[in-house]
Amino acid sequence: MKQRKGELILWVTNPNTTKVEIDNEVELYEYIGYWQKLDPGGIVFLRKRIVLIPGETIEQKLPLELPPAGTG
């Protein structure tokens, strides 16, 4: 996972010898001495089924604008 200004990039790899199906449910948390789930305030992440063949890596870019750490 890597964060750039305005987006979050996730890489998912299938190291198996058979295809796998995954679901990309996303939740946001902030660490403030403990993990607190964030309300994304109108941001919607679409859930979809993804099929990965053996050895395949996918990249997902999620558009996202978060306040700097400690100001949310």
PDB file of N, H, CA, C and O in Angstrom:
ATOM      1  N   MET A   1       0.848  -1.170   0.000  1.00  0.00           N
ATOM      2  CA  MET A   1       0.000   0.000   0.000  1.00  0.00           C
ATOM      3  C   MET A   1       0.888   1.225   0.000  1.00  0.00           C
ATOM      4  O   MET A   1       1.917   1.249   0.676  1.00  0.00           O
ATOM      5  N   LYS A   2       0.502   2.237  -0.749  1.00  0.00           N
ATOM      6  H   LYS A   2      -0.333   2.217  -1.298  1.00  0.00           H
ATOM      7  CA  LYS A   2       1.272   3.468  -0.857  1.00  0.00           C
ATOM      8  C   LYS A   2       0.287   4.624  -0.962  1.00  0.00           C
ATOM      9  O   LYS A   2      -0.722   4.525  -1.661  1.00  0.00           O
ATOM     10  N   GLN A   3       0.578   5.715  -0.269  1.00  0.00           N
ATOM     11  H   GLN A   3       1.397   5.795   0.300  1.00  0.00           H
ATOM     12  CA  GLN A   3      -0.323   6.861  -0.349  1.00  0.00           C
ATOM     13  C   GLN A   3       0.373   8.000  -1.066  1.00  0.00           C
ATOM     14  O   GLN A   3       1.501   8.364  -0.736  1.00  0.00           O
ATOM     15  N   ARG A   4      -0.311   8.552  -2.046  1.00  0.00           N
ATOM     16  H   ARG A   4      -1.228   8.256  -2.314  1.00  0.00           H
ATOM     17  CA  ARG A   4       0.128   9.767  -2.727  1.00  0.00           C
ATOM     18  C   ARG A   4      -0.922  10.821  -2.446  1.00  0.00           C
ATOM     19  O   ARG A   4      -2.040  10.503  -2.040  1.00  0.00           O
ATOM     20  N   LYS A   5      -0.568  12.059  -2.659  1.00  0.00           N
ATOM     21  H   LYS A   5       0.340  12.318  -2.988  1.00  0.00           H
ATOM     22  CA  LYS A   5      -1.545  13.121  -2.435  1.00  0.00           C
ATOM     23  C   LYS A   5      -2.780  12.862  -3.299  1.00  0.00           C
ATOM     24  O   LYS A   5      -2.695  12.828  -4.527  1.00  0.00           O
ATOM     25  N   GLY A   6      -3.911  12.682  -2.652  1.00  0.00           N
ATOM     26  H   GLY A   6      -3.980  12.709  -1.655  1.00  0.00           H
ATOM     27  CA  GLY A   6      -5.162  12.510  -3.359  1.00  0.00           C
ATOM     28  C   GLY A   6      -5.491  11.094  -3.792  1.00  0.00           C
ATOM     29  O   GLY A   6      -6.544  10.869  -4.390  1.00  0.00           O
ATOM     30  N   GLU A   7      -4.605  10.115  -3.502  1.00  0.00           N
ATOM     31  H   GLU A   7      -3.751  10.299  -3.017  1.00  0.00           H
ATOM     32  CA  GLU A   7      -4.952   8.744  -3.862  1.00  0.00           C
ATOM     33  C   GLU A   7      -4.214   7.746  -2.985  1.00  0.00           C
ATOM     34  O   GLU A   7      -3.151   8.030  -2.434  1.00  0.00           O
ATOM     35  N   LEU A   8      -4.810   6.581  -2.877  1.00  0.00           N
ATOM     36  H   LEU A   8      -5.673   6.351  -3.325  1.00  0.00           H
ATOM     37  CA  LEU A   8      -4.233   5.462  -2.149  1.00  0.00           C
ATOM     38  C   LEU A   8      -4.060   4.342  -3.166  1.00  0.00           C
ATOM     39  O   LEU A   8      -4.995   4.012  -3.895  1.00  0.00           O
ATOM     40  N   ILE A   9      -2.849   3.748  -3.216  1.00  0.00           N
ATOM     41  H   ILE A   9      -2.089   4.015  -2.624  1.00  0.00           H
ATOM     42  CA  ILE A   9      -2.573   2.699  -4.191  1.00  0.00           C
ATOM     43  C   ILE A   9      -2.375   1.381  -3.457  1.00  0.00           C
ATOM     44  O   ILE A   9      -1.557   1.285  -2.542  1.00  0.00           O
ATOM     45  N   LEU A  10      -3.134   0.361  -3.869  1.00  0.00           N
ATOM     46  H   LEU A  10      -3.798   0.439  -4.612  1.00  0.00           H
ATOM     47  CA  LEU A  10      -3.043  -0.974  -3.284  1.00  0.00           C
ATOM     48  C   LEU A  10      -2.573  -1.952  -4.350  1.00  0.00           C
ATOM     49  O   LEU A  10      -3.024  -1.896  -5.494  1.00  0.00           O
ATOM     50  N   TRP A  11      -1.660  -2.856  -3.972  1.00  0.00           N
ATOM     51  H   TRP A  11      -1.293  -2.902  -3.043  1.00  0.00           H
ATOM     52  CA  TRP A  11      -1.241  -3.933  -4.862  1.00  0.00           C
ATOM     53  C   TRP A  11      -1.672  -5.249  -4.240  1.00  0.00           C
ATOM     54  O   TRP A  11      -1.464  -5.467  -3.046  1.00  0.00           O
ATOM     55  N   VAL A  12      -2.271  -6.129  -5.036  1.00  0.00           N
ATOM     56  H   VAL A  12      -2.439  -5.951  -6.005  1.00  0.00           H
ATOM     57  CA  VAL A  12      -2.709  -7.441  -4.578  1.00  0.00           C
ATOM     58  C   VAL A  12      -2.094  -8.468  -5.522  1.00  0.00           C
ATOM     59  O   VAL A  12      -2.224  -8.359  -6.741  1.00  0.00           O
ATOM     60  N   THR A  13      -1.408  -9.488  -4.937  1.00  0.00           N
ATOM     61  H   THR A  13      -1.302  -9.576  -3.947  1.00  0.00           H
ATOM     62  CA  THR A  13      -0.733 -10.518  -5.722  1.00  0.00           C
ATOM     63  C   THR A  13      -1.287 -11.892  -5.372  1.00  0.00           C
ATOM     64  O   THR A  13      -1.601 -12.168  -4.214  1.00  0.00           O
ATOM     65  N   ASN A  14      -1.404 -12.751  -6.383  1.00  0.00           N
ATOM     66  H   ASN A  14      -1.149 -12.527  -7.324  1.00  0.00           H
ATOM     67  CA  ASN A  14      -1.805 -14.145  -6.176  1.00  0.00           C
ATOM     68  C   ASN A  14      -0.555 -15.019  -6.283  1.00  0.00           C
ATOM     69  O   ASN A  14      -0.100 -15.289  -7.394  1.00  0.00           O
ATOM     70  N   PRO A  15       0.017 -15.472  -5.149  1.00  0.00           N
ATOM     71  CA  PRO A  15       1.208 -16.315  -5.192  1.00  0.00           C
ATOM     72  C   PRO A  15       0.894 -17.799  -5.367  1.00  0.00           C
ATOM     73  O   PRO A  15       1.808 -18.623  -5.391  1.00  0.00           O
ATOM     74  N   ASN A  16      -0.373 -18.146  -5.488  1.00  0.00           N
ATOM     75  H   ASN A  16      -1.116 -17.477  -5.469  1.00  0.00           H
ATOM     76  CA  ASN A  16      -0.813 -19.542  -5.573  1.00  0.00           C
ATOM     77  C   ASN A  16      -0.648 -20.112  -6.972  1.00  0.00           C
ATOM     78  O   ASN A  16      -0.301 -19.391  -7.908  1.00  0.00           O
ATOM     79  N   THR A  17      -0.900 -21.420  -7.111  1.00  0.00           N
ATOM     80  H   THR A  17      -1.182 -22.005  -6.351  1.00  0.00           H
ATOM     81  CA  THR A  17      -0.826 -22.079  -8.417  1.00  0.00           C
ATOM     82  C   THR A  17      -2.200 -22.217  -9.057  1.00  0.00           C
ATOM     83  O   THR A  17      -2.316 -22.773 -10.150  1.00  0.00           O
ATOM     84  N   THR A  18      -3.227 -21.729  -8.406  1.00  0.00           N
ATOM     85  H   THR A  18      -3.132 -21.278  -7.519  1.00  0.00           H
ATOM     86  CA  THR A  18      -4.583 -21.721  -8.949  1.00  0.00           C
ATOM     87  C   THR A  18      -5.135 -20.310  -8.893  1.00  0.00           C
ATOM     88  O   THR A  18      -4.636 -19.472  -8.141  1.00  0.00           O
ATOM     89  N   LYS A  19      -6.161 -20.045  -9.684  1.00  0.00           N
ATOM     90  H   LYS A  19      -6.566 -20.726 -10.294  1.00  0.00           H
ATOM     91  CA  LYS A  19      -6.749 -18.703  -9.638  1.00  0.00           C
ATOM     92  C   LYS A  19      -7.494 -18.517  -8.327  1.00  0.00           C
ATOM     93  O   LYS A  19      -7.974 -19.485  -7.737  1.00  0.00           O
ATOM     94  N   VAL A  20      -7.589 -17.277  -7.872  1.00  0.00           N
ATOM     95  H   VAL A  20      -7.199 -16.491  -8.351  1.00  0.00           H
ATOM     96  CA  VAL A  20      -8.313 -16.947  -6.650  1.00  0.00           C
ATOM     97  C   VAL A  20      -9.261 -15.788  -6.937  1.00  0.00           C
ATOM     98  O   VAL A  20      -9.033 -14.987  -7.842  1.00  0.00           O
ATOM     99  N   GLU A  21     -10.321 -15.719  -6.153  1.00  0.00           N
ATOM    100  H   GLU A  21     -10.506 -16.370  -5.418  1.00  0.00           H
ATOM    101  CA  GLU A  21     -11.275 -14.615  -6.239  1.00  0.00           C
ATOM    102  C   GLU A  21     -11.173 -13.805  -4.958  1.00  0.00           C
ATOM    103  O   GLU A  21     -11.117 -14.364  -3.862  1.00  0.00           O
ATOM    104  N   ILE A  22     -11.150 -12.499  -5.099  1.00  0.00           N
ATOM    105  H   ILE A  22     -11.196 -12.046  -5.989  1.00  0.00           H
ATOM    106  CA  ILE A  22     -11.079 -11.621  -3.936  1.00  0.00           C
ATOM    107  C   ILE A  22     -12.182 -10.581  -4.032  1.00  0.00           C
ATOM    108  O   ILE A  22     -12.786 -10.388  -5.087  1.00  0.00           O
ATOM    109  N   ASP A  23     -12.429  -9.924  -2.931  1.00  0.00           N
ATOM    110  H   ASP A  23     -11.938 -10.080  -2.074  1.00  0.00           H
ATOM    111  CA  ASP A  23     -13.409  -8.854  -2.833  1.00  0.00           C
ATOM    112  C   ASP A  23     -12.654  -7.652  -2.288  1.00  0.00           C
ATOM    113  O   ASP A  23     -11.829  -7.811  -1.388  1.00  0.00           O
ATOM    114  N   ASN A  24     -12.902  -6.486  -2.792  1.00  0.00           N
ATOM    115  H   ASN A  24     -13.572  -6.357  -3.523  1.00  0.00           H
ATOM    116  CA  ASN A  24     -12.117  -5.325  -2.387  1.00  0.00           C
ATOM    117  C   ASN A  24     -12.886  -4.356  -1.481  1.00  0.00           C
ATOM    118  O   ASN A  24     -13.064  -3.188  -1.825  1.00  0.00           O
ATOM    119  N   GLU A  25     -13.331  -4.841  -0.340  1.00  0.00           N
ATOM    120  H   GLU A  25     -13.186  -5.790  -0.061  1.00  0.00           H
ATOM    121  CA  GLU A  25     -14.001  -3.975   0.618  1.00  0.00           C
ATOM    122  C   GLU A  25     -12.956  -3.089   1.301  1.00  0.00           C
ATOM    123  O   GLU A  25     -11.917  -3.583   1.738  1.00  0.00           O
ATOM    124  N   VAL A  26     -13.224  -1.792   1.393  1.00  0.00           N
ATOM    125  H   VAL A  26     -14.069  -1.391   1.038  1.00  0.00           H
ATOM    126  CA  VAL A  26     -12.261  -0.839   1.954  1.00  0.00           C
ATOM    127  C   VAL A  26     -12.881  -0.131   3.153  1.00  0.00           C
ATOM    128  O   VAL A  26     -14.008   0.358   3.083  1.00  0.00           O
ATOM    129  N   GLU A  27     -12.132  -0.083   4.253  1.00  0.00           N
ATOM    130  H   GLU A  27     -11.217  -0.480   4.309  1.00  0.00           H
ATOM    131  CA  GLU A  27     -12.514   0.703   5.432  1.00  0.00           C
ATOM    132  C   GLU A  27     -11.321   1.570   5.810  1.00  0.00           C
ATOM    133  O   GLU A  27     -10.174   1.149   5.660  1.00  0.00           O
ATOM    134  N   LEU A  28     -11.582   2.762   6.294  1.00  0.00           N
ATOM    135  H   LEU A  28     -12.513   3.104   6.417  1.00  0.00           H
ATOM    136  CA  LEU A  28     -10.509   3.675   6.677  1.00  0.00           C
ATOM    137  C   LEU A  28     -10.441   3.810   8.190  1.00  0.00           C
ATOM    138  O   LEU A  28     -11.464   3.950   8.860  1.00  0.00           O
ATOM    139  N   TYR A  29      -9.216   3.766   8.721  1.00  0.00           N
ATOM    140  H   TYR A  29      -8.385   3.651   8.177  1.00  0.00           H
ATOM    141  CA  TYR A  29      -8.984   3.920  10.153  1.00  0.00           C
ATOM    142  C   TYR A  29      -7.895   4.944  10.378  1.00  0.00           C
ATOM    143  O   TYR A  29      -7.028   5.138   9.525  1.00  0.00           O
ATOM    144  N   GLU A  30      -7.936   5.603  11.529  1.00  0.00           N
ATOM    145  H   GLU A  30      -8.639   5.445  12.221  1.00  0.00           H
ATOM    146  CA  GLU A  30      -6.902   6.548  11.947  1.00  0.00           C
ATOM    147  C   GLU A  30      -6.351   6.080  13.291  1.00  0.00           C
ATOM    148  O   GLU A  30      -7.110   5.706  14.185  1.00  0.00           O
ATOM    149  N   TYR A  31      -5.033   6.102  13.425  1.00  0.00           N
ATOM    150  H   TYR A  31      -4.416   6.406  12.699  1.00  0.00           H
ATOM    151  CA  TYR A  31      -4.423   5.693  14.695  1.00  0.00           C
ATOM    152  C   TYR A  31      -4.220   6.925  15.567  1.00  0.00           C
ATOM    153  O   TYR A  31      -3.430   7.807  15.233  1.00  0.00           O
ATOM    154  N   ILE A  32      -4.934   6.979  16.679  1.00  0.00           N
ATOM    155  H   ILE A  32      -5.576   6.262  16.949  1.00  0.00           H
ATOM    156  CA  ILE A  32      -4.823   8.094  17.638  1.00  0.00           C
ATOM    157  C   ILE A  32      -4.601   7.510  19.033  1.00  0.00           C
ATOM    158  O   ILE A  32      -5.345   7.801  19.970  1.00  0.00           O
ATOM    159  N   GLY A  33      -3.549   6.668  19.151  1.00  0.00           N
ATOM    160  H   GLY A  33      -2.945   6.431  18.390  1.00  0.00           H
ATOM    161  CA  GLY A  33      -3.313   5.931  20.381  1.00  0.00           C
ATOM    162  C   GLY A  33      -4.053   4.598  20.351  1.00  0.00           C
ATOM    163  O   GLY A  33      -3.702   3.669  21.079  1.00  0.00           O
ATOM    164  N   TYR A  34      -5.068   4.509  19.514  1.00  0.00           N
ATOM    165  H   TYR A  34      -5.353   5.264  18.923  1.00  0.00           H
ATOM    166  CA  TYR A  34      -5.830   3.293  19.221  1.00  0.00           C
ATOM    167  C   TYR A  34      -6.410   3.503  17.824  1.00  0.00           C
ATOM    168  O   TYR A  34      -6.446   4.628  17.327  1.00  0.00           O
ATOM    169  N   TRP A  35      -6.863   2.420  17.193  1.00  0.00           N
ATOM    170  H   TRP A  35      -6.833   1.506  17.598  1.00  0.00           H
ATOM    171  CA  TRP A  35      -7.418   2.529  15.841  1.00  0.00           C
ATOM    172  C   TRP A  35      -8.891   2.913  15.902  1.00  0.00           C
ATOM    173  O   TRP A  35      -9.702   2.209  16.504  1.00  0.00           O
ATOM    174  N   GLN A  36      -9.228   4.036  15.276  1.00  0.00           N
ATOM    175  H   GLN A  36      -8.569   4.608  14.787  1.00  0.00           H
ATOM    176  CA  GLN A  36     -10.607   4.527  15.215  1.00  0.00           C
ATOM    177  C   GLN A  36     -11.062   4.520  13.764  1.00  0.00           C
ATOM    178  O   GLN A  36     -10.391   5.071  12.891  1.00  0.00           O
ATOM    179  N   LYS A  37     -12.208   3.893  13.513  1.00  0.00           N
ATOM    180  H   LYS A  37     -12.753   3.445  14.223  1.00  0.00           H
ATOM    181  CA  LYS A  37     -12.746   3.852  12.155  1.00  0.00           C
ATOM    182  C   LYS A  37     -13.193   5.247  11.747  1.00  0.00           C
ATOM    183  O   LYS A  37     -13.864   5.943  12.509  1.00  0.00           O
ATOM    184  N   LEU A  38     -12.815   5.649  10.536  1.00  0.00           N
ATOM    185  H   LEU A  38     -12.270   5.083   9.917  1.00  0.00           H
ATOM    186  CA  LEU A  38     -13.184   6.971  10.037  1.00  0.00           C
ATOM    187  C   LEU A  38     -14.469   6.912   9.234  1.00  0.00           C
ATOM    188  O   LEU A  38     -14.737   5.929   8.543  1.00  0.00           O
ATOM    189  N   ASP A  39     -15.253   7.960   9.326  1.00  0.00           N
ATOM    190  H   ASP A  39     -15.035   8.758   9.887  1.00  0.00           H
ATOM    191  CA  ASP A  39     -16.417   8.129   8.470  1.00  0.00           C
ATOM    192  C   ASP A  39     -15.909   8.849   7.226  1.00  0.00           C
ATOM    193  O   ASP A  39     -15.479   9.998   7.320  1.00  0.00           O
ATOM    194  N   PRO A  40     -15.948   8.202   6.062  1.00  0.00           N
ATOM    195  CA  PRO A  40     -15.363   8.816   4.869  1.00  0.00           C
ATOM    196  C   PRO A  40     -16.112  10.021   4.341  1.00  0.00           C
ATOM    197  O   PRO A  40     -15.674  10.620   3.359  1.00  0.00           O
ATOM    198  N   GLY A  41     -17.216  10.397   4.945  1.00  0.00           N
ATOM    199  H   GLY A  41     -17.572   9.910   5.743  1.00  0.00           H
ATOM    200  CA  GLY A  41     -17.907  11.638   4.580  1.00  0.00           C
ATOM    201  C   GLY A  41     -18.267  11.754   3.114  1.00  0.00           C
ATOM    202  O   GLY A  41     -17.831  12.686   2.440  1.00  0.00           O
ATOM    203  N   GLY A  42     -19.052  10.822   2.616  1.00  0.00           N
ATOM    204  H   GLY A  42     -19.406  10.065   3.164  1.00  0.00           H
ATOM    205  CA  GLY A  42     -19.514  10.914   1.241  1.00  0.00           C
ATOM    206  C   GLY A  42     -18.666  10.156   0.239  1.00  0.00           C
ATOM    207  O   GLY A  42     -19.058  10.038  -0.922  1.00  0.00           O
ATOM    208  N   ILE A  43     -17.508   9.634   0.652  1.00  0.00           N
ATOM    209  H   ILE A  43     -17.190   9.730   1.595  1.00  0.00           H
ATOM    210  CA  ILE A  43     -16.689   8.829  -0.255  1.00  0.00           C
ATOM    211  C   ILE A  43     -17.286   7.430  -0.307  1.00  0.00           C
ATOM    212  O   ILE A  43     -17.567   6.837   0.735  1.00  0.00           O
ATOM    213  N   VAL A  44     -17.482   6.905  -1.497  1.00  0.00           N
ATOM    214  H   VAL A  44     -17.254   7.386  -2.343  1.00  0.00           H
ATOM    215  CA  VAL A  44     -18.053   5.578  -1.664  1.00  0.00           C
ATOM    216  C   VAL A  44     -17.017   4.684  -2.343  1.00  0.00           C
ATOM    217  O   VAL A  44     -16.468   5.040  -3.386  1.00  0.00           O
ATOM    218  N   PHE A  45     -16.756   3.532  -1.750  1.00  0.00           N
ATOM    219  H   PHE A  45     -17.201   3.243  -0.903  1.00  0.00           H
ATOM    220  CA  PHE A  45     -15.878   2.539  -2.353  1.00  0.00           C
ATOM    221  C   PHE A  45     -16.761   1.428  -2.900  1.00  0.00           C
ATOM    222  O   PHE A  45     -17.518   0.818  -2.145  1.00  0.00           O
ATOM    223  N   LEU A  46     -16.680   1.158  -4.183  1.00  0.00           N
ATOM    224  H   LEU A  46     -16.065   1.654  -4.796  1.00  0.00           H
ATOM    225  CA  LEU A  46     -17.490   0.116  -4.796  1.00  0.00           C
ATOM    226  C   LEU A  46     -16.848  -1.234  -4.539  1.00  0.00           C
ATOM    227  O   LEU A  46     -15.645  -1.409  -4.734  1.00  0.00           O
ATOM    228  N   ARG A  47     -17.666  -2.194  -4.095  1.00  0.00           N
ATOM    229  H   ARG A  47     -18.643  -2.052  -3.936  1.00  0.00           H
ATOM    230  CA  ARG A  47     -17.185  -3.566  -3.893  1.00  0.00           C
ATOM    231  C   ARG A  47     -17.362  -4.315  -5.195  1.00  0.00           C
ATOM    232  O   ARG A  47     -18.413  -4.237  -5.833  1.00  0.00           O
ATOM    233  N   LYS A  48     -16.330  -5.042  -5.587  1.00  0.00           N
ATOM    234  H   LYS A  48     -15.477  -5.106  -5.069  1.00  0.00           H
ATOM    235  CA  LYS A  48     -16.453  -5.865  -6.776  1.00  0.00           C
ATOM    236  C   LYS A  48     -15.590  -7.109  -6.627  1.00  0.00           C
ATOM    237  O   LYS A  48     -14.592  -7.114  -5.906  1.00  0.00           O
ATOM    238  N   ARG A  49     -15.997  -8.157  -7.322  1.00  0.00           N
ATOM    239  H   ARG A  49     -16.808  -8.153  -7.907  1.00  0.00           H
ATOM    240  CA  ARG A  49     -15.258  -9.417  -7.307  1.00  0.00           C
ATOM    241  C   ARG A  49     -14.125  -9.309  -8.320  1.00  0.00           C
ATOM    242  O   ARG A  49     -14.321  -8.831  -9.437  1.00  0.00           O
ATOM    243  N   ILE A  50     -12.937  -9.759  -7.918  1.00  0.00           N
ATOM    244  H   ILE A  50     -12.778 -10.148  -7.011  1.00  0.00           H
ATOM    245  CA  ILE A  50     -11.762  -9.731  -8.774  1.00  0.00           C
ATOM    246  C   ILE A  50     -11.194 -11.145  -8.827  1.00  0.00           C
ATOM    247  O   ILE A  50     -11.035 -11.790  -7.791  1.00  0.00           O
ATOM    248  N   VAL A  51     -10.887 -11.626 -10.026  1.00  0.00           N
ATOM    249  H   VAL A  51     -11.016 -11.102 -10.868  1.00  0.00           H
ATOM    250  CA  VAL A  51     -10.290 -12.943 -10.205  1.00  0.00           C
ATOM    251  C   VAL A  51      -8.834 -12.739 -10.617  1.00  0.00           C
ATOM    252  O   VAL A  51      -8.540 -12.062 -11.602  1.00  0.00           O
ATOM    253  N   LEU A  52      -7.922 -13.346  -9.836  1.00  0.00           N
ATOM    254  H   LEU A  52      -8.161 -13.896  -9.036  1.00  0.00           H
ATOM    255  CA  LEU A  52      -6.493 -13.259 -10.138  1.00  0.00           C
ATOM    256  C   LEU A  52      -5.973 -14.617 -10.586  1.00  0.00           C
ATOM    257  O   LEU A  52      -6.200 -15.623  -9.915  1.00  0.00           O
ATOM    258  N   ILE A  53      -5.274 -14.649 -11.722  1.00  0.00           N
ATOM    259  H   ILE A  53      -5.090 -13.832 -12.267  1.00  0.00           H
ATOM    260  CA  ILE A  53      -4.657 -15.895 -12.173  1.00  0.00           C
ATOM    261  C   ILE A  53      -3.334 -16.075 -11.410  1.00  0.00           C
ATOM    262  O   ILE A  53      -2.829 -15.108 -10.841  1.00  0.00           O
ATOM    263  N   PRO A  54      -2.767 -17.282 -11.385  1.00  0.00           N
ATOM    264  CA  PRO A  54      -1.526 -17.525 -10.650  1.00  0.00           C
ATOM    265  C   PRO A  54      -0.424 -16.539 -11.051  1.00  0.00           C
ATOM    266  O   PRO A  54      -0.155 -16.340 -12.235  1.00  0.00           O
ATOM    267  N   GLY A  55       0.204 -15.932 -10.053  1.00  0.00           N
ATOM    268  H   GLY A  55      -0.014 -16.094  -9.090  1.00  0.00           H
ATOM    269  CA  GLY A  55       1.298 -14.995 -10.278  1.00  0.00           C
ATOM    270  C   GLY A  55       0.872 -13.586 -10.652  1.00  0.00           C
ATOM    271  O   GLY A  55       1.725 -12.705 -10.763  1.00  0.00           O
ATOM    272  N   GLU A  56      -0.407 -13.345 -10.850  1.00  0.00           N
ATOM    273  H   GLU A  56      -1.100 -14.060 -10.760  1.00  0.00           H
ATOM    274  CA  GLU A  56      -0.881 -12.026 -11.274  1.00  0.00           C
ATOM    275  C   GLU A  56      -0.880 -11.038 -10.114  1.00  0.00           C
ATOM    276  O   GLU A  56      -1.196 -11.395  -8.980  1.00  0.00           O
ATOM    277  N   THR A  57      -0.521  -9.790 -10.412  1.00  0.00           N
ATOM    278  H   THR A  57      -0.264  -9.500 -11.334  1.00  0.00           H
ATOM    279  CA  THR A  57      -0.596  -8.687  -9.455  1.00  0.00           C
ATOM    280  C   THR A  57      -1.469  -7.602 -10.076  1.00  0.00           C
ATOM    281  O   THR A  57      -1.304  -7.249 -11.244  1.00  0.00           O
ATOM    282  N   ILE A  58      -2.390  -7.086  -9.291  1.00  0.00           N
ATOM    283  H   ILE A  58      -2.525  -7.372  -8.343  1.00  0.00           H
ATOM    284  CA  ILE A  58      -3.203  -5.971  -9.766  1.00  0.00           C
ATOM    285  C   ILE A  58      -2.896  -4.742  -8.919  1.00  0.00           C
ATOM    286  O   ILE A  58      -2.476  -4.846  -7.767  1.00  0.00           O
ATOM    287  N   GLU A  59      -3.114  -3.600  -9.509  1.00  0.00           N
ATOM    288  H   GLU A  59      -3.456  -3.516 -10.445  1.00  0.00           H
ATOM    289  CA  GLU A  59      -2.938  -2.324  -8.804  1.00  0.00           C
ATOM    290  C   GLU A  59      -4.287  -1.624  -8.794  1.00  0.00           C
ATOM    291  O   GLU A  59      -4.946  -1.506  -9.827  1.00  0.00           O
ATOM    292  N   GLN A  60      -4.688  -1.165  -7.627  1.00  0.00           N
ATOM    293  H   GLN A  60      -4.153  -1.260  -6.787  1.00  0.00           H
ATOM    294  CA  GLN A  60      -5.931  -0.412  -7.500  1.00  0.00           C
ATOM    295  C   GLN A  60      -5.591   0.975  -6.994  1.00  0.00           C
ATOM    296  O   GLN A  60      -4.895   1.123  -5.989  1.00  0.00           O
ATOM    297  N   LYS A  61      -6.082   1.993  -7.688  1.00  0.00           N
ATOM    298  H   LYS A  61      -6.647   1.873  -8.504  1.00  0.00           H
ATOM    299  CA  LYS A  61      -5.891   3.381  -7.265  1.00  0.00           C
ATOM    300  C   LYS A  61      -7.227   3.894  -6.757  1.00  0.00           C
ATOM    301  O   LYS A  61      -8.219   3.906  -7.486  1.00  0.00           O
ATOM    302  N   LEU A  62      -7.241   4.315  -5.506  1.00  0.00           N
ATOM    303  H   LEU A  62      -6.434   4.305  -4.914  1.00  0.00           H
ATOM    304  CA  LEU A  62      -8.454   4.832  -4.890  1.00  0.00           C
ATOM    305  C   LEU A  62      -8.309   6.334  -4.713  1.00  0.00           C
ATOM    306  O   LEU A  62      -7.436   6.775  -3.966  1.00  0.00           O
ATOM    307  N   PRO A  63      -9.144   7.139  -5.382  1.00  0.00           N
ATOM    308  CA  PRO A  63      -9.075   8.586  -5.189  1.00  0.00           C
ATOM    309  C   PRO A  63      -9.464   8.904  -3.746  1.00  0.00           C
ATOM    310  O   PRO A  63     -10.472   8.409  -3.241  1.00  0.00           O
ATOM    311  N   LEU A  64      -8.665   9.723  -3.100  1.00  0.00           N
ATOM    312  H   LEU A  64      -7.846  10.124  -3.510  1.00  0.00           H
ATOM    313  CA  LEU A  64      -8.876   9.950  -1.681  1.00  0.00           C
ATOM    314  C   LEU A  64      -8.240  11.258  -1.251  1.00  0.00           C
ATOM    315  O   LEU A  64      -7.081  11.514  -1.581  1.00  0.00           O
ATOM    316  N   GLU A  65      -8.952  12.070  -0.542  1.00  0.00           N
ATOM    317  H   GLU A  65      -9.893  11.862  -0.275  1.00  0.00           H
ATOM    318  CA  GLU A  65      -8.397  13.287   0.055  1.00  0.00           C
ATOM    319  C   GLU A  65      -8.582  13.192   1.564  1.00  0.00           C
ATOM    320  O   GLU A  65      -9.700  13.305   2.066  1.00  0.00           O
ATOM    321  N   LEU A  66      -7.494  12.987   2.276  1.00  0.00           N
ATOM    322  H   LEU A  66      -6.586  12.895   1.868  1.00  0.00           H
ATOM    323  CA  LEU A  66      -7.548  12.901   3.735  1.00  0.00           C
ATOM    324  C   LEU A  66      -6.792  14.077   4.334  1.00  0.00           C
ATOM    325  O   LEU A  66      -5.828  14.562   3.742  1.00  0.00           O
ATOM    326  N   PRO A  67      -7.224  14.542   5.513  1.00  0.00           N
ATOM    327  CA  PRO A  67      -6.464  15.598   6.174  1.00  0.00           C
ATOM    328  C   PRO A  67      -5.135  15.027   6.648  1.00  0.00           C
ATOM    329  O   PRO A  67      -5.025  13.816   6.840  1.00  0.00           O
ATOM    330  N   PRO A  68      -4.112  15.876   6.843  1.00  0.00           N
ATOM    331  CA  PRO A  68      -2.832  15.400   7.373  1.00  0.00           C
ATOM    332  C   PRO A  68      -3.034  14.697   8.711  1.00  0.00           C
ATOM    333  O   PRO A  68      -3.961  15.028   9.450  1.00  0.00           O
ATOM    334  N   ALA A  69      -2.174  13.729   9.028  1.00  0.00           N
ATOM    335  H   ALA A  69      -1.421  13.460   8.428  1.00  0.00           H
ATOM    336  CA  ALA A  69      -2.272  12.962  10.285  1.00  0.00           C
ATOM    337  C   ALA A  69      -2.327  13.918  11.467  1.00  0.00           C
ATOM    338  O   ALA A  69      -1.592  14.903  11.537  1.00  0.00           O
ATOM    339  N   GLY A  70      -3.220  13.595  12.387  1.00  0.00           N
ATOM    340  H   GLY A  70      -3.817  12.795  12.330  1.00  0.00           H
ATOM    341  CA  GLY A  70      -3.338  14.380  13.615  1.00  0.00           C
ATOM    342  C   GLY A  70      -4.275  15.571  13.523  1.00  0.00           C
ATOM    343  O   GLY A  70      -4.491  16.259  14.520  1.00  0.00           O
ATOM    344  N   THR A  71      -4.846  15.836  12.326  1.00  0.00           N
ATOM    345  H   THR A  71      -4.671  15.277  11.516  1.00  0.00           H
ATOM    346  CA  THR A  71      -5.761  16.978  12.213  1.00  0.00           C
ATOM    347  C   THR A  71      -7.196  16.559  11.945  1.00  0.00           C
ATOM    348  O   THR A  71      -8.085  17.403  11.838  1.00  0.00           O
ATOM    349  N   GLY A  72      -7.428  15.226  11.836  1.00  0.00           N
ATOM    350  H   GLY A  72      -6.706  14.540  11.923  1.00  0.00           H
ATOM    351  CA  GLY A  72      -8.774  14.733  11.506  1.00  0.00           C
ATOM    352  C   GLY A  72      -9.626  14.503  12.701  1.00  0.00           C
ATOM    353  O   GLY A  72     -10.777  14.090  12.567  1.00  0.00           O
TER     354      GLY A  72
END
